[in-house]
mmCIF file of C-alpha atoms and ligand atoms in Angstrom:
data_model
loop_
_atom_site.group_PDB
_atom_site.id
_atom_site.type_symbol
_atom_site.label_atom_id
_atom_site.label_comp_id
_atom_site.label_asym_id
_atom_site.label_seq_id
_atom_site.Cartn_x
_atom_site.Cartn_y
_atom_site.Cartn_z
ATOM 1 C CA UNK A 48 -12.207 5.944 -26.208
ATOM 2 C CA UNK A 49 -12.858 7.429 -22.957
ATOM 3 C CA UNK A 50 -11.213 10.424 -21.698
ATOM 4 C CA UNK A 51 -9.020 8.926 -19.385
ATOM 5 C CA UNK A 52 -7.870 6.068 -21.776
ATOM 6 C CA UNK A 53 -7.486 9.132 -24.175
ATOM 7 C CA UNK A 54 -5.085 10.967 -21.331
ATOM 8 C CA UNK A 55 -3.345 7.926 -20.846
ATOM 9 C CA UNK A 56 -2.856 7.493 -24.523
ATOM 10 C CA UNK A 57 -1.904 11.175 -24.957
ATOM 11 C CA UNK A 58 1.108 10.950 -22.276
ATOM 12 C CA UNK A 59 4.385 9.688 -22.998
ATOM 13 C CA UNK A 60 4.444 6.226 -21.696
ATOM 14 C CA UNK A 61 7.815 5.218 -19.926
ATOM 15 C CA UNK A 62 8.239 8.596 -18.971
ATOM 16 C CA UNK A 63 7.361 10.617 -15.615
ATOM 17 C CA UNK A 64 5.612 13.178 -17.524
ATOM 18 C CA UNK A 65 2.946 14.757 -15.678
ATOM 19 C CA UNK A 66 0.211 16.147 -16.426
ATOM 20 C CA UNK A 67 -3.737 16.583 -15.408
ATOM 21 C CA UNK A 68 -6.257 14.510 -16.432
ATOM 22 C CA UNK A 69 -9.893 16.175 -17.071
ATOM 23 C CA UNK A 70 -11.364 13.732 -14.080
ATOM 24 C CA UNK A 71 -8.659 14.434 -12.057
ATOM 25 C CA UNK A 72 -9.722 18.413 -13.006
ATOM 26 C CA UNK A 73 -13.320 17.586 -12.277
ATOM 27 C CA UNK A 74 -12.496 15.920 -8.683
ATOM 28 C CA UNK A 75 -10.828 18.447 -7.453
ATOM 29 C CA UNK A 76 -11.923 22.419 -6.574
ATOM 30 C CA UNK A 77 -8.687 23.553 -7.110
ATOM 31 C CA UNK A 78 -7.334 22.064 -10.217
ATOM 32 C CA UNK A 79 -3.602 22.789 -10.894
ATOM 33 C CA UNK A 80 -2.449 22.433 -14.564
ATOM 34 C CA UNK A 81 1.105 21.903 -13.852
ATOM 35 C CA UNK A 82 2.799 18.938 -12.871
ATOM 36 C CA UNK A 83 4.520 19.287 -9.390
ATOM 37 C CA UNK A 84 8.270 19.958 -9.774
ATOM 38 C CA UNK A 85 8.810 20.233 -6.266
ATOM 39 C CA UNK A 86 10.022 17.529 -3.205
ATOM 40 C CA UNK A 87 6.617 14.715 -3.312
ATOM 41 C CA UNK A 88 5.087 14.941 0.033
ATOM 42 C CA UNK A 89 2.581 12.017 -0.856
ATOM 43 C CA UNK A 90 1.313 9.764 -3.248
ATOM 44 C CA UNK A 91 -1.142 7.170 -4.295
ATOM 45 C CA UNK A 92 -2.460 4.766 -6.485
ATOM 46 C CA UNK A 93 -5.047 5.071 -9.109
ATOM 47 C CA UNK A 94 -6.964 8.363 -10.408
ATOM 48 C CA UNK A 95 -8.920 7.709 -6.715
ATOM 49 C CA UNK A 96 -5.323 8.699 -5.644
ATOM 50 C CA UNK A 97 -5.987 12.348 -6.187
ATOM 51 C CA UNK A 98 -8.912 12.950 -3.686
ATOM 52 C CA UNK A 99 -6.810 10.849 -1.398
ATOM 53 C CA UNK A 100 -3.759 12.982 -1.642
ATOM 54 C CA UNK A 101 -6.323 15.927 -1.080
ATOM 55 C CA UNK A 102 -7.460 14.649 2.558
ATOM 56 C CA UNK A 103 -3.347 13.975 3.421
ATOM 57 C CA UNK A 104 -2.188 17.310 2.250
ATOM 58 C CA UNK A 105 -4.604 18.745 4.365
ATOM 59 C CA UNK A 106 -3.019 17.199 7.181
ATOM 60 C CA UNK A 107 0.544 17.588 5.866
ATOM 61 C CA UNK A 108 0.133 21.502 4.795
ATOM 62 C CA UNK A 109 -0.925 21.903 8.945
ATOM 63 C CA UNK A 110 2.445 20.105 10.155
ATOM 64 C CA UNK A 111 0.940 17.477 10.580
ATOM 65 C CA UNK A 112 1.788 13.681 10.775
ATOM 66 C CA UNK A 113 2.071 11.520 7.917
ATOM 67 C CA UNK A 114 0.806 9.254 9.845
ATOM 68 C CA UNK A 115 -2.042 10.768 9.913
ATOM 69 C CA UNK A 116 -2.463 11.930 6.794
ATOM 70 C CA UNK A 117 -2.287 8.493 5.153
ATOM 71 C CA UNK A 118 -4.981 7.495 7.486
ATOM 72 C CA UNK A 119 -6.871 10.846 6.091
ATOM 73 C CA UNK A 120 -6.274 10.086 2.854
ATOM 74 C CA UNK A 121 -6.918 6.199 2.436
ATOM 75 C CA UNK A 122 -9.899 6.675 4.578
ATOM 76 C CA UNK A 123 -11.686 9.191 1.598
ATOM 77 C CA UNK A 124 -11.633 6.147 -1.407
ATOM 78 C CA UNK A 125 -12.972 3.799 2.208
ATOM 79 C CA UNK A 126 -16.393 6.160 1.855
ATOM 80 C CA UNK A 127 -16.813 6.566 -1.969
ATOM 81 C CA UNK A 128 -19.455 4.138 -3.182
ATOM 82 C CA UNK A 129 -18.793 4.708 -6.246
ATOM 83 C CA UNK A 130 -15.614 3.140 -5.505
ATOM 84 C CA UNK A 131 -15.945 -0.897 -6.110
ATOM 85 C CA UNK A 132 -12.576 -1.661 -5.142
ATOM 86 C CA UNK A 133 -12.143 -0.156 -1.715
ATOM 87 C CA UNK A 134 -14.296 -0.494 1.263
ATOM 88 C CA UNK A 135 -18.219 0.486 1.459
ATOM 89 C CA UNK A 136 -19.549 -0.107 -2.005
ATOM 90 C CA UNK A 137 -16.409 -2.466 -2.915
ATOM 91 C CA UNK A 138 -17.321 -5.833 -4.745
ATOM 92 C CA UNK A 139 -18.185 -8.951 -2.443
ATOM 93 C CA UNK A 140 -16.145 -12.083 -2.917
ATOM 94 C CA UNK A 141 -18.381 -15.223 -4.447
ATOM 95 C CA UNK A 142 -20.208 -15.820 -1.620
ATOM 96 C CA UNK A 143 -21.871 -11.655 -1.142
ATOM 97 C CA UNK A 144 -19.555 -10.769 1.361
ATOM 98 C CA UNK A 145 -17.722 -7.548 1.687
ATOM 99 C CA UNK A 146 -14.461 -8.330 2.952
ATOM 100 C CA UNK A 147 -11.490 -6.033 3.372
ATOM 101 C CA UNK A 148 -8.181 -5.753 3.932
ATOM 102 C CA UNK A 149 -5.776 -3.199 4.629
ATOM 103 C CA UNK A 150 -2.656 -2.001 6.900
ATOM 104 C CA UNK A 151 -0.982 1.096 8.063
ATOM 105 C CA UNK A 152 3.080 1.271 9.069
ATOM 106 C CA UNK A 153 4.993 4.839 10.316
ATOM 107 C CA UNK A 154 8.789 5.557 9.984
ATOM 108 C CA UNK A 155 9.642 3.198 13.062
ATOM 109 C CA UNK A 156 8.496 -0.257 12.004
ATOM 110 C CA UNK A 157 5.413 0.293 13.793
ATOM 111 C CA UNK A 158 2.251 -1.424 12.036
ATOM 112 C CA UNK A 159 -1.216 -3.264 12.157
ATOM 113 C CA UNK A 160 -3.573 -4.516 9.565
ATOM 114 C CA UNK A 161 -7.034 -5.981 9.129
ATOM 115 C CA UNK A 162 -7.285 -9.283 7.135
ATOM 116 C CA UNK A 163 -11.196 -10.347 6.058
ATOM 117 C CA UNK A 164 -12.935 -7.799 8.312
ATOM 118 C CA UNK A 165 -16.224 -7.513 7.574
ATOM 119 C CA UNK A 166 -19.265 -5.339 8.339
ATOM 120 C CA UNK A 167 -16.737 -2.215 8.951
ATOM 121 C CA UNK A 168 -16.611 0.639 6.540
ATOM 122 C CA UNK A 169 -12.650 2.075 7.778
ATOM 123 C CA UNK A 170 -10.739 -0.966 7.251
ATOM 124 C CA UNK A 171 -7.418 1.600 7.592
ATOM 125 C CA UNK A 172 -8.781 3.374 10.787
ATOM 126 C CA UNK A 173 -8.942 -0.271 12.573
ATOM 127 C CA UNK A 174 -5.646 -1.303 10.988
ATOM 128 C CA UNK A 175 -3.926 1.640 13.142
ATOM 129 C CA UNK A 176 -5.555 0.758 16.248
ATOM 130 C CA UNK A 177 -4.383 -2.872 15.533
ATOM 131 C CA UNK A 178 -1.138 -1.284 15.685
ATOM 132 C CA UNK A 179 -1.446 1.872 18.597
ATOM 133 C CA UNK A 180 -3.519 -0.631 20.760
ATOM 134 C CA UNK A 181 -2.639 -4.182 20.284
ATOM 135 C CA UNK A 182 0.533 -6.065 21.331
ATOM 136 C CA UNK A 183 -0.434 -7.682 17.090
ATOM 137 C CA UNK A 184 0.317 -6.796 13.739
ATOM 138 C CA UNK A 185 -2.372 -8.678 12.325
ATOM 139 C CA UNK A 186 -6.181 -9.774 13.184
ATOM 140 C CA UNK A 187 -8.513 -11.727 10.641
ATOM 141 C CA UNK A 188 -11.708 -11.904 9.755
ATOM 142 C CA UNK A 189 -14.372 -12.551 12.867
ATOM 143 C CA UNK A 190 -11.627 -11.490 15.319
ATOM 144 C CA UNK A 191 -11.273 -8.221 13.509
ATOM 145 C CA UNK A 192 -14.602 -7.315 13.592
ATOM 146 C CA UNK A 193 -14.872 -8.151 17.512
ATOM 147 C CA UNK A 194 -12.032 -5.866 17.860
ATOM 148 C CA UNK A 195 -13.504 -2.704 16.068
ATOM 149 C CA UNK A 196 -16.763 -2.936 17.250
ATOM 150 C CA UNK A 197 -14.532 -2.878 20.526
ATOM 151 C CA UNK A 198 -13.028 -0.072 19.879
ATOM 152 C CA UNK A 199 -16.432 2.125 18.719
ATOM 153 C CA UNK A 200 -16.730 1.210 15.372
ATOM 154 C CA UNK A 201 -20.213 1.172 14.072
ATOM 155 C CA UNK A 202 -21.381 -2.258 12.390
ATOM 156 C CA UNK A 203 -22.799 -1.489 8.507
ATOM 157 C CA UNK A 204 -23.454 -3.691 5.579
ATOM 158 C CA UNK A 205 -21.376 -2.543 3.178
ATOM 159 C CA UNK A 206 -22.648 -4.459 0.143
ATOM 160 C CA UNK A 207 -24.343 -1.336 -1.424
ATOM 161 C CA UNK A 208 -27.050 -1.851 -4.087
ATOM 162 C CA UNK A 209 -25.006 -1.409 -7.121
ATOM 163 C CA UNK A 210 -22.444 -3.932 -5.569
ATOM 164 C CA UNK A 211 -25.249 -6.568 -4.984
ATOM 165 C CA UNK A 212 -26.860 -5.869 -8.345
ATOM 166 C CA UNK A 213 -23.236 -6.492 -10.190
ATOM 167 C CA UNK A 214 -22.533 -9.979 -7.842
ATOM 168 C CA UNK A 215 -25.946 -10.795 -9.066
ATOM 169 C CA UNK A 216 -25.265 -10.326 -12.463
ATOM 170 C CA UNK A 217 -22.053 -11.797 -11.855
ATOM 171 C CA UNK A 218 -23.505 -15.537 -10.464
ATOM 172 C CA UNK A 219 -25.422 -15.692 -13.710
ATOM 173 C CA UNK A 220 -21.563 -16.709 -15.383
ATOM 174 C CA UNK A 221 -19.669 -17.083 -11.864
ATOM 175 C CA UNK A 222 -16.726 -17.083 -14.210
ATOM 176 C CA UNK A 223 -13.863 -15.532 -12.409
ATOM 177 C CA UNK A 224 -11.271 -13.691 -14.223
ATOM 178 C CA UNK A 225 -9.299 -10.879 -12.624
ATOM 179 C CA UNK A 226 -8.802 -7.815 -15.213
ATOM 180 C CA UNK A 227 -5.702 -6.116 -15.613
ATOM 181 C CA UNK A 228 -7.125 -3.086 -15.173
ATOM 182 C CA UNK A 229 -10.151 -1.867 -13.843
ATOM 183 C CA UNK A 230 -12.388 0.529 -16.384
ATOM 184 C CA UNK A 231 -12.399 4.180 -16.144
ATOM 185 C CA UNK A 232 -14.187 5.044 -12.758
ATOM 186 C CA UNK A 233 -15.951 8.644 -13.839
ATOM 187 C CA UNK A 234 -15.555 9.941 -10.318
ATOM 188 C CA UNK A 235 -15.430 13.453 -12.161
ATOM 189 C CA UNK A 236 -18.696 13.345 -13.780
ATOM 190 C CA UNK A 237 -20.492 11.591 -10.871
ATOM 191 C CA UNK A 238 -21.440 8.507 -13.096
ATOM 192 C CA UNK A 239 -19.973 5.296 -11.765
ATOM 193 C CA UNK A 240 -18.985 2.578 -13.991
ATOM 194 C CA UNK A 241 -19.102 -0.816 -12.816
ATOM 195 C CA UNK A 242 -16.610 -2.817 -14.139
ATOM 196 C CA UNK A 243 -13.620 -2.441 -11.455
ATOM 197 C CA UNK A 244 -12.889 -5.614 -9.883
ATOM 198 C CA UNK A 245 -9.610 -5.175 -8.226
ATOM 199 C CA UNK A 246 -7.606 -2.206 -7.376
ATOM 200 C CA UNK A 247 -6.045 -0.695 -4.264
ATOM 201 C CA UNK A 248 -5.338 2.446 -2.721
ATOM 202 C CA UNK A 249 -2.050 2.826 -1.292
ATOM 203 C CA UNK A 250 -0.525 6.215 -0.020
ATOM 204 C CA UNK A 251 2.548 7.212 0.991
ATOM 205 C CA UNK A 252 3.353 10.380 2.896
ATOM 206 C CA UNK A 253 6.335 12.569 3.669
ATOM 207 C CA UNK A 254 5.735 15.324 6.535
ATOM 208 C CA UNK A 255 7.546 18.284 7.566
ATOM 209 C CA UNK A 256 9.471 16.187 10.510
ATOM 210 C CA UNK A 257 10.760 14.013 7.508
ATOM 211 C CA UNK A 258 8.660 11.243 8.672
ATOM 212 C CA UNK A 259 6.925 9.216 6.026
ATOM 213 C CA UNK A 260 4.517 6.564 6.338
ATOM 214 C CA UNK A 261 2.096 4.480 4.316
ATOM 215 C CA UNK A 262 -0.999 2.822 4.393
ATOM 216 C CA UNK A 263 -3.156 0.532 2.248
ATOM 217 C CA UNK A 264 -6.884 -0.483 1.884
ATOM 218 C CA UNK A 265 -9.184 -2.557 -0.507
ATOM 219 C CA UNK A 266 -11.922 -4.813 -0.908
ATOM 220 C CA UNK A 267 -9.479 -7.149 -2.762
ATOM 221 C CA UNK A 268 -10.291 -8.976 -5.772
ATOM 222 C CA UNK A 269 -13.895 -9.312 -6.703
ATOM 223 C CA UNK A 270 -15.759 -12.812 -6.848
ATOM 224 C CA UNK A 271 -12.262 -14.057 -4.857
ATOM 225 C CA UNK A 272 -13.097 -17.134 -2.387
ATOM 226 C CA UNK A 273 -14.174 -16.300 1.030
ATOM 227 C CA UNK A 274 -11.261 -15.726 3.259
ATOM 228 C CA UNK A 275 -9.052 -15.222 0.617
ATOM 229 C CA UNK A 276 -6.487 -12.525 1.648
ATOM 230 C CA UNK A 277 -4.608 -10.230 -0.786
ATOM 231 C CA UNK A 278 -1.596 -8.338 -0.604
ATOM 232 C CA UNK A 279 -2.409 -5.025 1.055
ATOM 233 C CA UNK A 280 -3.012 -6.071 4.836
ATOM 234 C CA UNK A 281 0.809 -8.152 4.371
ATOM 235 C CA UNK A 282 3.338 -5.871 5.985
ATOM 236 C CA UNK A 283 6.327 -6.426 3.465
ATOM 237 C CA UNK A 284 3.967 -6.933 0.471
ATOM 238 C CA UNK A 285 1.539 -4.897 -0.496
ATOM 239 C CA UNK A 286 2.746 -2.232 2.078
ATOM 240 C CA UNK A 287 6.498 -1.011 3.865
ATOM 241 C CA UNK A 288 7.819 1.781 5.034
ATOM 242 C CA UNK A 289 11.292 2.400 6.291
ATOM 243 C CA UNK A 290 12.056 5.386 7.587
ATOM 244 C CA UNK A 291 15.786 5.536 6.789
ATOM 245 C CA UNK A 292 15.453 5.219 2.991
ATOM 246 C CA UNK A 293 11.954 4.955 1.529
ATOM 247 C CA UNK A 294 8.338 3.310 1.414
ATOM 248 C CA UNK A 295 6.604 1.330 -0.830
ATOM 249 C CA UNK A 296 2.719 -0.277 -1.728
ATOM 250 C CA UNK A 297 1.261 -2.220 -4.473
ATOM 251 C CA UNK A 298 -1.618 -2.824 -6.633
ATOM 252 C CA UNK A 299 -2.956 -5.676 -8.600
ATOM 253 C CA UNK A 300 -2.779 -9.607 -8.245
ATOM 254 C CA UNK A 301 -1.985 -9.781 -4.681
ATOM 255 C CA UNK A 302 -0.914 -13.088 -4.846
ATOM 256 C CA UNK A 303 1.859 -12.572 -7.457
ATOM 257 C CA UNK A 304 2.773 -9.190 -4.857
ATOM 258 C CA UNK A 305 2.773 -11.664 -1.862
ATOM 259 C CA UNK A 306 5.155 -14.266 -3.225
ATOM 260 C CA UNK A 307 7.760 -12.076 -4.333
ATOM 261 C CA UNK A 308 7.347 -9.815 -0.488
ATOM 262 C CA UNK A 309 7.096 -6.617 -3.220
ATOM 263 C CA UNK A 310 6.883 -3.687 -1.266
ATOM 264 C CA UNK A 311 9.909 -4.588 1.161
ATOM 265 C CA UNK A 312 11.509 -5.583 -2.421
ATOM 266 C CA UNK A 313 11.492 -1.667 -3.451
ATOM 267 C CA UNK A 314 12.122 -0.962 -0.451
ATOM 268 C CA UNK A 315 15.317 -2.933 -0.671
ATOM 269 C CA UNK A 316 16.551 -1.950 -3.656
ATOM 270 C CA UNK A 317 15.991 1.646 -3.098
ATOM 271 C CA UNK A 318 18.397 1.109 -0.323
ATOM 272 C CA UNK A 319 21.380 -0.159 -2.685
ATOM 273 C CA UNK A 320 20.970 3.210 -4.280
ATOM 274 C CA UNK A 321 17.655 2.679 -6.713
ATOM 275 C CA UNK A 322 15.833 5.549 -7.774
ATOM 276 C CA UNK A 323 11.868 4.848 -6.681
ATOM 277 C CA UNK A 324 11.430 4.307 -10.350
ATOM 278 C CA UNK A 325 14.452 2.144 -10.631
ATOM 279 C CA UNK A 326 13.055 0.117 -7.493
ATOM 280 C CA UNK A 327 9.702 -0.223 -8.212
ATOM 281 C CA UNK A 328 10.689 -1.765 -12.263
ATOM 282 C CA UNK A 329 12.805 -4.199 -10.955
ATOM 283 C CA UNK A 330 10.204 -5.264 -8.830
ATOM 284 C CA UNK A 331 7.989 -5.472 -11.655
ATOM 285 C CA UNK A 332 10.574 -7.560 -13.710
ATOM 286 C CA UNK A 333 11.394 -9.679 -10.508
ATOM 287 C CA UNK A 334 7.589 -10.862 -10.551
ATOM 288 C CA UNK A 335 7.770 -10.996 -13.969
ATOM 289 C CA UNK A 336 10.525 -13.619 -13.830
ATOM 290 C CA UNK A 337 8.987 -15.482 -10.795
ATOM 291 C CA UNK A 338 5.935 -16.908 -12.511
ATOM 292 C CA UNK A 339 5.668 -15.221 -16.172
ATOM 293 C CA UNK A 340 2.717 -17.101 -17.868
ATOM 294 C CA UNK A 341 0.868 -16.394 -14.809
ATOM 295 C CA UNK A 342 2.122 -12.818 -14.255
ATOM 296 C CA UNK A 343 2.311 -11.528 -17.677
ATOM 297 C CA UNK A 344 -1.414 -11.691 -17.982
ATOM 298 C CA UNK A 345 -2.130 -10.066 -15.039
ATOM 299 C CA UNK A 346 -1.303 -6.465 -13.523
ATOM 300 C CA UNK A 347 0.892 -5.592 -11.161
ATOM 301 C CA UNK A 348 2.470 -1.772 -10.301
ATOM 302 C CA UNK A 349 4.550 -0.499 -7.761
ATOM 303 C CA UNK A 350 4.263 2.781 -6.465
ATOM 304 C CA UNK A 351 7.501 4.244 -4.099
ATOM 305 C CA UNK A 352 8.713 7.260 -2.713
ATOM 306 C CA UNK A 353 12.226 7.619 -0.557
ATOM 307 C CA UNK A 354 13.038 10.030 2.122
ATOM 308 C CA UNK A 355 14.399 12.576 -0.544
ATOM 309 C CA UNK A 356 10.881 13.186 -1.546
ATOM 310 C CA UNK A 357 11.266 11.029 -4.867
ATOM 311 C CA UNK A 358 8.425 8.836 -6.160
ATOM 312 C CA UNK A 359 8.019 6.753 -9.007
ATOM 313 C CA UNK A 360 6.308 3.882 -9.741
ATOM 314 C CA UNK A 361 6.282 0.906 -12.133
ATOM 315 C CA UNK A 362 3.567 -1.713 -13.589
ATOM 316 C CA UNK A 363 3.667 -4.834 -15.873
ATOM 317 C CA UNK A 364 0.996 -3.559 -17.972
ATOM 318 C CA UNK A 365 0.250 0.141 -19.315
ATOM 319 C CA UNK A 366 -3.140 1.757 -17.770
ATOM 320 C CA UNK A 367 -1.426 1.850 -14.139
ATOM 321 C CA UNK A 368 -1.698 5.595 -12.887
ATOM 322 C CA UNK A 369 -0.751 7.265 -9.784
ATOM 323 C CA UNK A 370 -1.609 10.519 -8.281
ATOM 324 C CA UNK A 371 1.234 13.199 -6.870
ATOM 325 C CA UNK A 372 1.260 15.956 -4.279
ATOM 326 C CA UNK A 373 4.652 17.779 -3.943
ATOM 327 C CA UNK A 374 4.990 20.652 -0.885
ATOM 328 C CA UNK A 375 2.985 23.354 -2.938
ATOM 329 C CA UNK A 376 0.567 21.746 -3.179
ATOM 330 C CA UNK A 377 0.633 21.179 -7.005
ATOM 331 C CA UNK A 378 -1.046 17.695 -7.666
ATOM 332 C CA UNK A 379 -0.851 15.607 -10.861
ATOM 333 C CA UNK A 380 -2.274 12.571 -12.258
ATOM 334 C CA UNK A 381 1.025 10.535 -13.832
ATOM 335 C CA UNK A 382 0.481 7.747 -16.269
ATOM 336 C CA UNK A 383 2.943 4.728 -15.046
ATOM 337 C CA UNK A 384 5.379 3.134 -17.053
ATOM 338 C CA UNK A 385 4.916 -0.358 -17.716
ATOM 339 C CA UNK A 386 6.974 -3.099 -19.156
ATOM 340 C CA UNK A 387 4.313 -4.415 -21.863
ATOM 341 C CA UNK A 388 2.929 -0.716 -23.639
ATOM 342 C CA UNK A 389 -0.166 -1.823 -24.888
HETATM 343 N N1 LIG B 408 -3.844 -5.981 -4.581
HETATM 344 C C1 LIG B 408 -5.256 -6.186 -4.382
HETATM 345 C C2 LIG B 408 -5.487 -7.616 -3.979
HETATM 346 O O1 LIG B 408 -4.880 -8.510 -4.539
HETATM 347 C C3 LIG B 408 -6.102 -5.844 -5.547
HETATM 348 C C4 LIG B 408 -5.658 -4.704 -6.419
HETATM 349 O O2 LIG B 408 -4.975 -3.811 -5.991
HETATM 350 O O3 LIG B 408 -6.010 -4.682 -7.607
HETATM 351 O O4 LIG B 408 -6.319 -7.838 -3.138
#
């Protein structure tokens, strides 16, 4: 057993216990060893989450935006090859491509995303200026390129060589089947492991103004069909924020997040008085009911926080993790409750 499957076992599952893993130790200079007890000033998804959180709090702990600290933060996973999930270095679809999705939303309903844009490595950075500069909420594929390399982006291939060498070794089967969770990604120790082939980061942020904001980025499910489109660029599904009560994001089988509009669900509910936690499992229980042959073999977690500075977050399957900031700074990797435990 790994050490993070260890850490995961260690914790108390169906609990908010906090507490450090020793990769989350390793990716960060400044490990803190208790879990934050303070109000959450952002969160994200995955163990990725913590560098993430990292690049926002920077922002945040300047008075900053959270704006732009979600941008900061989703943008750090964007440039990690090691990172097969999320944007340079993520897995191609069938076909080799490199296609990514991903969206961005403030406090007052403003938002953009990027749908099957290709060839740029800051899916999240082009997703805003969808939003700042473009009377849209949404551009696709070709168009979204046109419109980043518009705006100064810089064109790159972002199928690295591990990425090519694991579609390569993927065509010899072409068999796809989405895991529930992706492997242990030793970002830590420096050694990537390639066996991710979904997974998402979404962060939410909560700055000084009492502001929050979201955003969300990925390379979507590995070996999908070209042009397929997941949840995270889907205002409403795998991403919403609201400023009055709370935001919301997702991660895992975008389709089963899509058809249930998941992230405006906890949203929702955390407005008739949920707790994030609360929110986020009946979420996870509404998708559940939806489709349950399909969804009970499959993962997907919600991950909330409301304007009180709450977060919690909720999965169908145990292994879902998401990484906390609160206003001191103290960060903390916390293992997810799920509805199956094992
Ligand atoms: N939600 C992403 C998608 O369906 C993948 C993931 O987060 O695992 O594209």
């Amino acid at each position: 057993m790994n050490d993070r499957r260890r850490f995961l076992k260690s914790a108390a599952l169906g609990t908010a216990a906090a507490a450090l893993s020793p990769l989350a130790e390793a990716a960060r200079p400044v490990a803190k060893t208790r879990a934050p007890a303070g109000v959450v000033r952002v969160v994200s998804t995955w163990d990725f989450g913590i560098a993430a959180n990292q690049a926002a709090w920077a922002i945040l702990s300047q008075d900053g935006h959270s704006l732009d600290a979600v941008e900061a933060g989703a943008r750090v996973p964007e440039a990690d090859i090691r990172n097969h999930s999320v944007g340079l270095g993520g897995y191609p679809d069938r076909d080799g491509h490199v296609t990514l999705d991903a969206s961005i939303m403030d406090s007052d309903a403003n938002c953009g995303g990027v749908a099957c844009l290709e060839d740029i490595e800051h899916a999240v950075s082009v997703a805003r200026l969808v939003m700042e500069k473009t009377p849209h909420v949404l551009l696709v594929g070709d168009g979204a390129r046109q419109f980043a390399l518009s705006q100064g982006f810089k064109q790159r291939n972002l199928l690295t060589p591990a990425a090519d060498k694991a579609w390569h070794e993927w065509l010899k089967t072409s068999h796809y089947q989405p895991e529930i969770n992706s492997e242990v990604r030793d970002y830590g120790a420096g050694v990537p492991i390639d066996k991710d082939n979904h997974d998402t980061i979404g962060i939410l942020a909560l700055d000084a103004h009492g502001k929050l904001a979201g955003a969300c980025t990925t390379s979507g499910a590995a070996w999908k069909l070209h042009g397929r489109v997941g949840d995270s660029p889907i205002i409403g599904a795998g991403l919403y924020v609201d400023g009055e009560i709370g935001a919301a994001t997702s991660t895992g089988m975008g389709e089963e997040v899509i058809r249930n509009a998941g992230s405006f669900l906890v949203v929702e509910l955390m407005r008739q008085g949920r707790s994030p936690t609360e929110a986020c499992k009946e979420a996870v229980l509404r998708v559940l009911h939806k489709h349950p042959s399909t969804a009970c073999k499959t993962q997907v977690a919600f991950l909330a926080m409301n304007k009180a500075g709450e977060a919690g977050g909720y999965a169908i399957q145990r292994g879902f993790s998401y990484a906390v900031c609160d206003a001191k700074n103290q960060s903390a990797l916390i293992p997810s409750a799920s509805v199956f435990p094992a």
